[in-house]
């Protein structure tokens, strides 16, 4: 089946499921699409088990042709990150740079090791022997919060600006850190490379800092071009070129494309609006990127729901996933508590419930699934993919549907921390 055919089917099904959700479930759009997609997939699987397998085979064949890791990491991710970064106030972000920086670095690394230790013993308890290096690989892909899921949920959660900046800022930047760590551990686990702190440090500097500098340069160049144009068609086209061309070039230079796109998005969303665009352009640009964001999110969450058809339905695997989901939350609580309490001692103000909200608001999403699917075939991959999928689905459904209530119950005031 051609790429055009698969894309057409995904957009059509996304639209139908969005309509059904709007008329019946009335859940937030992305969550509603994923719920209907999950129910649809499970219904097809049950029909297949009951002897009516034609529909399931056709659907599984279509889903099996979707290279989810490639489509997300090298396709949709850049557009979604840019759309999210455009709406973040850079002054508010810089005011909370220490909180965001520590959560995106110390928090992620701490969580990775805690999750790896929990996974190592839990998998053995369920009868799965997984080398510790693969548990570290699992920890690196499940520890970062997903900016796509986080920002999609925060839109309807009613969070204060202070809280929204902390959660969204962390999720935008911790992916770059986590992907670098994932690549380093991937090399050791899959390719048998020796542990080399110097190589890992250089890789981090190249990917993370190099990506940020490259994103700044690309953003600055496009910003100068925007100042010399007053036609919203051309200006929107320039932002599209910035995302697609910038992400592709960053990947080709072995720099972090996600970080490059985020930095470029912050520049265009802040300096571009203020210094280079008319009100008409700003309105059209916002509408365009909001539409891109909604469409890609709908397709992404549809695929997450459909992926259940190509996963192993081993009850033991899924049970391990449910238990691991609880342990991941506990690890998140600890890894958030350490930097927040450190900053409190340095006289940074935090709401008493900040750790609780940051923990519960740290959703996992499609990026974790995509990284898990990028692991080469083998018993470790099957286990990690299944457990990751369970954690992501539970995170989106349970945390995503309840974070708004938690935020309203705690009513965090504005702070500078």
C-alpha positions as a printed NumPy array, in Angstrom:
array([[  0.   ,   0.   ,   0.   ],
       [  1.362,   3.434,  -0.945],
       [  2.214,   6.185,   1.534],
       [ -0.6  ,   8.314,   0.095],
       [ -3.139,   5.514,   0.646],
       [ -2.039,   4.947,   4.257],
       [ -2.104,   8.709,   4.96 ],
       [ -5.58 ,   9.016,   3.427],
       [ -6.9  ,   6.141,   5.549],
       [ -5.399,   7.56 ,   8.757],
       [ -6.819,  11.045,   8.186],
       [-10.242,   9.653,   7.254],
       [-10.422,   7.381,  10.303],
       [ -9.13 ,  10.2  ,  12.553],
       [-11.904,  12.476,  11.298],
       [-14.583,   9.803,  11.841],
       [-13.347,   9.017,  15.363],
       [-13.133,  12.751,  16.184],
       [-16.767,  13.12 ,  15.091],
       [-17.86 ,  10.116,  17.174],
       [-16.007,  11.476,  20.202],
       [-17.551,  14.934,  19.782],
       [-21.072,  13.491,  19.553],
       [-20.79 ,  10.775,  22.213],
       [-17.809,  10.554,  24.574],
       [-17.092,  14.306,  24.642],
       [-13.558,  13.692,  25.922],
       [-10.617,  15.949,  25.003],
       [-10.168,  15.352,  21.282],
       [ -6.848,  13.484,  21.342],
       [ -7.816,  11.263,  24.275],
       [-11.228,  10.56 ,  22.768],
       [ -9.699,   9.506,  19.453],
       [ -7.26 ,   7.197,  21.246],
       [-10.029,   5.622,  23.356],
       [-12.205,   4.926,  20.3  ],
       [ -9.147,   3.652,  18.42 ],
       [ -8.328,   1.27 ,  21.282],
       [-11.91 ,  -0.016,  21.467],
       [-12.014,  -0.422,  17.685],
       [ -8.716,  -2.346,  17.707],
       [ -9.751,  -4.619,  20.568],
       [-13.087,  -5.309,  18.851],
       [-11.239,  -6.374,  15.687],
       [ -8.912,  -8.616,  17.703],
       [-11.887, -10.265,  19.443],
       [-13.622, -10.744,  16.087],
       [-10.466, -12.392,  14.766],
       [-10.351, -14.745,  17.75 ],
       [-14.016, -15.592,  17.149],
       [-13.342, -16.654,  13.567],
       [-14.151, -13.382,  11.796],
       [-10.59 , -12.444,  11.035],
       [-10.774, -10.745,   7.622],
       [-11.301,  -7.233,   9.007],
       [ -8.578,  -7.709,  11.606],
       [ -6.107,  -8.998,   9.014],
       [ -6.737,  -6.024,   6.734],
       [ -6.433,  -3.524,   9.602],
       [ -3.349,  -5.237,  11.055],
       [ -1.735,  -5.215,   7.623],
       [ -2.294,  -1.467,   7.308],
       [ -1.01 ,  -0.761,  10.836],
       [  1.957,  -3.063,  10.264],
       [  3.01 ,  -0.953,   7.271],
       [  3.201,   2.189,   9.409],
       [  6.78 ,   2.741,  10.548],
       [  5.665,   4.505,  13.707],
       [  9.136,   5.374,  14.991],
       [ 10.16 ,   6.815,  11.616],
       [  6.858,   8.665,  11.104],
       [  6.962,  10.292,  14.532],
       [ 10.65 ,  10.893,  15.255],
       [ 11.607,  11.975,  11.721],
       [  8.263,  13.343,  10.595],
       [  5.522,  14.618,  12.867],
       [  7.649,  15.431,  15.92 ],
       [  9.315,  18.532,  14.491],
       [  6.005,  20.115,  13.442],
       [  4.341,  19.335,  16.782],
       [  7.256,  20.692,  18.827],
       [  7.432,  23.872,  16.751],
       [  3.687,  24.436,  17.111],
       [  3.963,  24.011,  20.888],
       [  7.097,  26.126,  21.318],
       [  5.573,  29.021,  19.355],
       [  3.039,  29.601,  22.126],
       [  5.483,  29.622,  25.051],
       [  6.464,  33.028,  26.406],
       [ 10.257,  33.068,  26.409],
       [ 10.417,  35.57 ,  29.301],
       [  8.304,  33.27 ,  31.481],
       [ 10.487,  30.354,  30.395],
       [ 13.727,  32.131,  31.327],
       [ 12.264,  33.163,  34.691],
       [ 11.912,  29.453,  35.504],
       [ 15.087,  28.276,  33.755],
       [ 16.597,  26.617,  36.847],
       [ 13.468,  24.613,  37.588],
       [ 13.075,  23.528,  33.967],
       [ 16.797,  22.865,  33.513],
       [ 17.082,  20.659,  36.605],
       [ 13.884,  18.746,  35.833],
       [ 14.984,  18.167,  32.232],
       [ 18.468,  16.946,  33.206],
       [ 18.901,  15.773,  36.807],
       [ 15.264,  14.699,  36.983],
       [ 15.407,  12.607,  33.808],
       [ 18.749,  10.946,  34.668],
       [ 17.588,  10.15 ,  38.221],
       [ 14.33 ,   8.702,  36.934],
       [ 16.184,   6.626,  34.338],
       [ 18.32 ,   4.823,  36.927],
       [ 15.414,   4.339,  39.343],
       [ 13.175,   2.936,  36.589],
       [ 15.984,   0.664,  35.351],
       [ 16.484,  -0.81 ,  38.833],
       [ 12.732,  -1.347,  39.317],
       [ 12.374,  -2.898,  35.848],
       [ 15.312,  -5.262,  36.364],
       [ 13.771,  -6.852,  39.453],
       [ 10.144,  -6.64 ,  38.307],
       [ 10.87 ,  -8.397,  35.013],
       [ 12.634, -11.2  ,  36.905],
       [  9.638, -11.462,  39.233],
       [  7.426, -12.078,  36.183],
       [  9.852, -14.628,  34.752],
       [ 11.572, -12.415,  32.177],
       [ 15.36 , -12.165,  32.27 ],
       [ 16.443,  -8.855,  30.781],
       [ 20.076,  -7.65 ,  30.977],
       [ 20.451,  -4.511,  33.095],
       [ 21.73 ,  -2.524,  30.107],
       [ 18.352,  -3.086,  28.391],
       [ 16.606,  -1.995,  31.587],
       [ 18.643,   1.22 ,  31.394],
       [ 17.549,   1.564,  27.771],
       [ 13.942,   1.174,  28.913],
       [ 14.506,   3.736,  31.68 ],
       [ 15.899,   6.251,  29.197],
       [ 12.9  ,   6.012,  26.854],
       [ 10.161,   6.019,  29.508],
       [ 11.572,   8.707,  31.839],
       [ 11.085,  11.838,  29.704],
       [  7.646,  13.396,  29.68 ],
       [  6.114,  13.705,  26.235],
       [  5.675,  17.336,  25.067],
       [  2.998,  16.357,  22.545],
       [  0.825,  14.61 ,  25.126],
       [  1.588,  17.17 ,  27.85 ],
       [  0.768,  20.286,  25.83 ],
       [ -2.296,  18.678,  24.299],
       [ -3.715,  17.946,  27.757],
       [ -2.651,  21.268,  29.337],
       [ -4.79 ,  23.141,  26.801],
       [ -7.926,  21.892,  28.537],
       [ -6.573,  21.427,  32.081],
       [ -6.918,  25.043,  33.199],
       [ -3.359,  25.257,  34.546],
       [ -1.875,  28.539,  35.768],
       [  0.758,  30.116,  33.526],
       [  3.478,  29.345,  36.081],
       [  2.558,  25.667,  36.213],
       [  2.021,  25.392,  32.468],
       [  5.466,  26.853,  31.738],
       [  7.161,  24.466,  34.19 ],
       [  5.5  ,  21.333,  32.831],
       [  5.587,  22.301,  29.146],
       [  9.119,  23.714,  29.35 ],
       [ 10.444,  20.562,  30.984],
       [  8.731,  18.321,  28.44 ],
       [ 10.032,  20.35 ,  25.484],
       [ 13.666,  20.118,  26.583],
       [ 13.928,  16.778,  28.395],
       [ 13.336,  14.908,  25.129],
       [ 16.619,  16.211,  23.767],
       [ 18.457,  15.037,  26.892],
       [ 16.686,  11.676,  26.952],
       [ 17.217,  10.929,  23.254],
       [ 20.966,  11.582,  23.609],
       [ 21.117,   9.253,  26.634],
       [ 18.997,   6.686,  24.752],
       [ 21.398,   6.755,  21.796],
       [ 24.417,   6.291,  24.076],
       [ 22.856,   3.328,  25.91 ],
       [ 21.509,   1.946,  22.616],
       [ 25.083,   1.791,  21.325],
       [ 26.187,  -0.199,  24.381],
       [ 23.163,  -2.522,  24.502],
       [ 22.711,  -3.245,  20.802],
       [ 26.106,  -2.57 ,  19.229],
       [ 28.242,  -3.781,  22.132],
       [ 30.078,  -0.471,  22.515],
       [ 32.13 ,   0.042,  25.682],
       [ 31.037,   2.57 ,  28.304],
       [ 32.93 ,   5.761,  27.495],
       [ 31.984,   8.824,  29.605],
       [ 34.015,  11.121,  27.366],
       [ 32.221,   9.916,  24.225],
       [ 28.832,  10.278,  25.924],
       [ 29.739,  13.783,  27.088],
       [ 30.845,  14.797,  23.601],
       [ 27.69 ,  13.264,  22.126],
       [ 25.573,  15.295,  24.549],
       [ 27.416,  18.534,  23.757],
       [ 27.148,  17.874,  20.021],
       [ 23.49 ,  16.851,  20.027],
       [ 21.996,  19.118,  22.714],
       [ 24.095,  22.288,  22.613],
       [ 24.818,  21.93 ,  18.911],
       [ 21.103,  21.494,  18.252],
       [ 20.26 ,  24.608,  20.283],
       [ 22.852,  26.729,  18.456],
       [ 21.74 ,  25.391,  15.069],
       [ 18.09 ,  26.09 ,  15.916],
       [ 19.006,  29.639,  16.962],
       [ 20.884,  30.258,  13.7  ],
       [ 18.042,  28.88 ,  11.556],
       [ 15.475,  30.843,  13.557],
       [ 17.511,  34.05 ,  13.239],
       [ 17.887,  33.651,   9.464],
       [ 14.145,  33.089,   8.972],
       [ 13.399,  35.974,  11.352],
       [ 15.435,  38.344,   9.143],
       [ 13.542,  37.078,   6.097],
       [ 10.192,  37.607,   7.831],
       [ 11.129,  41.232,   8.556],
       [ 11.498,  41.814,   4.817],
       [  8.144,  40.317,   3.808],
       [  4.566,  41.412,   4.471],
       [  2.601,  38.559,   2.936],
       [  1.223,  35.921,   5.269],
       [  1.269,  33.225,   2.559],
       [  5.027,  33.635,   2.141],
       [  5.606,  33.972,   5.886],
       [  3.738,  30.765,   6.692],
       [  5.684,  29.001,   3.944],
       [  8.933,  30.237,   5.522],
       [  7.965,  28.752,   8.899],
       [  7.141,  25.452,   7.2  ],
       [ 10.559,  25.5  ,   5.547],
       [ 12.171,  26.32 ,   8.895],
       [ 10.651,  23.247,  10.537],
       [ 11.03 ,  20.706,   7.749],
       [ 14.355,  21.923,   6.392],
       [ 15.812,  22.753,   9.801],
       [ 14.935,  19.381,  11.321],
       [ 16.263,  17.483,   8.301],
       [ 19.508,  19.476,   8.261],
       [ 19.99 ,  19.063,  12.027],
       [ 19.558,  15.295,  11.761],
       [ 21.994,  15.206,   8.847],
       [ 24.577,  17.077,  10.928],
       [ 24.022,  14.691,  13.877],
       [ 22.493,  17.437,  16.004],
       [ 19.319,  17.206,  18.067],
       [ 16.481,  18.045,  15.68 ],
       [ 13.896,  18.297,  18.523],
       [ 15.981,  20.877,  20.422],
       [ 16.751,  22.791,  17.218],
       [ 13.053,  22.997,  16.333],
       [ 12.059,  24.054,  19.866],
       [ 14.618,  26.894,  19.912],
       [ 13.522,  28.027,  16.44 ],
       [  9.878,  27.9  ,  17.538],
       [ 10.603,  30.016,  20.613],
       [ 12.325,  32.626,  18.433],
       [  9.555,  32.845,  15.842],
       [  6.795,  32.713,  18.461],
       [  8.291,  35.529,  20.52 ],
       [ 10.609,  37.757,  18.452],
       [  8.82 ,  36.998,  15.185],
       [  5.412,  38.051,  16.495],
       [  6.798,  41.196,  18.105],
       [  9.309,  42.397,  15.508],
       [  8.512,  40.865,  12.129],
       [  4.786,  40.203,  11.675],
       [  1.636,  42.219,  11.183],
       [ -1.485,  41.398,  13.193],
       [ -2.976,  39.771,  10.091],
       [  0.047,  37.499,   9.698],
       [  0.015,  36.574,  13.393],
       [ -3.662,  35.577,  13.188],
       [ -3.154,  33.452,  10.077],
       [  0.08 ,  31.926,  11.379],
       [ -1.541,  30.958,  14.683],
       [ -4.56 ,  29.461,  12.921],
       [ -2.35 ,  27.509,  10.518],
       [ -0.088,  25.992,  13.182],
       [ -3.016,  25.294,  15.494],
       [ -4.627,  23.318,  12.667],
       [ -1.364,  21.451,  11.943],
       [ -1.072,  20.672,  15.655],
       [ -4.643,  19.359,  15.909],
       [ -4.469,  17.22 ,  12.748],
       [ -1.114,  15.618,  13.574],
       [ -2.143,  15.018,  17.184],
       [ -5.348,  13.341,  16.012],
       [ -3.41 ,  11.038,  13.662],
       [ -0.74 ,  10.333,  16.3  ],
       [ -3.209,   9.313,  19.004],
       [ -5.149,   7.249,  16.46 ],
       [ -1.975,   5.297,  15.626],
       [ -1.196,   4.799,  19.326],
       [ -4.623,   3.204,  19.745],
       [ -4.266,   1.051,  16.625],
       [ -0.814,  -0.247,  17.606],
       [ -2.49 ,  -2.688,  20.029],
       [ -3.329,  -4.874,  17.008],
       [  0.325,  -5.624,  16.277],
       [  1.456,  -6.175,  19.878],
       [  1.641,  -9.415,  21.82 ],
       [ -1.464,  -9.935,  23.966],
       [  0.371, -12.023,  26.58 ],
       [ -1.467, -11.392,  29.872],
       [  1.766, -11.625,  31.856],
       [  3.342,  -8.887,  29.733],
       [  0.384,  -6.571,  30.197],
       [  0.232,  -7.226,  33.941],
       [  3.925,  -6.37 ,  34.193],
       [  3.145,  -3.177,  32.281],
       [  0.435,  -2.134,  34.741],
       [  2.725,  -2.725,  37.742],
       [  5.567,  -0.922,  35.984],
       [  3.286,   2.06 ,  35.305],
       [  2.826,   2.505,  39.057],
       [  6.57 ,   2.164,  39.671],
       [  7.345,   4.721,  36.944],
       [  5.06 ,   7.208,  38.694],
       [  6.853,   6.605,  42.005],
       [ 10.214,   7.113,  40.281],
       [  8.856,  10.312,  38.733],
       [  7.781,  11.513,  42.187],
       [ 11.298,  10.982,  43.563],
       [ 13.075,  12.46 ,  40.539],
       [ 10.87 ,  15.583,  40.642],
       [ 11.11 ,  15.925,  44.418],
       [ 14.931,  16.065,  44.433],
       [ 15.391,  19.173,  42.203],
       [ 12.299,  20.934,  43.582],
       [ 13.437,  20.525,  47.197],
       [ 16.959,  21.602,  46.201],
       [ 15.555,  24.789,  44.67 ],
       [ 13.367,  25.388,  47.721],
       [ 16.526,  25.435,  49.851],
       [ 17.869,  28.091,  47.478],
       [ 14.805,  30.245,  48.285],
       [ 12.858,  29.454,  45.127],
       [  9.136,  29.603,  45.81 ],
       [  6.968,  26.602,  45.01 ],
       [  3.369,  25.805,  45.759],
       [  3.059,  23.106,  48.471],
       [  1.539,  20.745,  45.875],
       [  4.116,  21.474,  43.128],
       [  5.778,  18.042,  43.323],
       [  2.426,  16.279,  43.232],
       [  1.201,  18.239,  40.203],
       [  4.501,  17.96 ,  38.31 ],
       [  4.506,  14.216,  38.971],
       [  0.943,  13.633,  37.816],
       [  1.3  ,  16.082,  34.903],
       [  4.324,  14.244,  33.503],
       [  2.531,  12.249,  30.812],
       [  4.226,   9.662,  28.634],
       [  3.261,   9.501,  24.978],
       [  4.123,   8.533,  21.435],
       [  7.83 ,   9.395,  21.686],
       [  8.382,   6.616,  24.247],
       [  6.578,   4.111,  22.002],
       [  8.564,   5.262,  18.957],
       [ 11.899,   4.872,  20.763],
       [ 10.881,   1.406,  21.986],
       [  9.952,   0.374,  18.438],
       [ 13.382,   1.517,  17.194],
       [ 15.071,  -1.278,  19.191],
       [ 16.097,  -4.189,  16.887],
       [ 13.862,  -7.32 ,  16.955],
       [ 14.436,  -9.691,  19.846],
       [ 12.878, -10.867,  23.128],
       [ 13.994,  -7.7  ,  24.953],
       [ 12.314,  -5.527,  22.326],
       [  8.989,  -7.395,  22.542],
       [  8.916,  -6.988,  26.319],
       [  9.984,  -3.339,  26.313],
       [  7.516,  -2.369,  23.558],
       [  4.556,  -4.065,  25.293],
       [  5.354,  -2.597,  28.725],
       [  6.004,   0.855,  27.242],
       [  2.697,   0.736,  25.38 ],
       [  0.751,  -0.126,  28.549],
       [  2.447,   2.689,  30.483],
       [  1.741,   5.238,  27.74 ],
       [ -1.931,   4.281,  27.397],
       [ -2.492,   4.337,  31.173],
       [ -0.627,   7.637,  31.455],
       [ -2.756,   9.321,  28.798],
       [ -6.054,   7.887,  30.038],
       [ -5.619,   8.039,  33.82 ],
       [ -3.327,  11.038,  34.271],
       [ -4.587,  12.905,  31.217],
       [ -8.238,  12.728,  32.259],
       [ -7.592,  13.624,  35.906],
       [ -4.809,  16.24 ,  35.819],
       [ -7.347,  19.037,  35.291],
       [ -9.232,  18.039,  38.449],
       [ -5.983,  17.881,  40.423],
       [ -4.961,  21.338,  39.205],
       [ -8.34 ,  22.823,  40.135],
       [ -8.287,  21.12 ,  43.54 ],
       [ -4.858,  22.516,  44.397],
       [ -5.308,  25.903,  42.656],
       [ -1.631,  26.787,  42.348],
       [ -0.938,  30.544,  42.5  ],
       [  1.59 ,  32.253,  40.237],
       [  5.206,  31.928,  41.452],
       [  8.626,  32.584,  39.982],
       [ 10.108,  29.186,  40.797]])
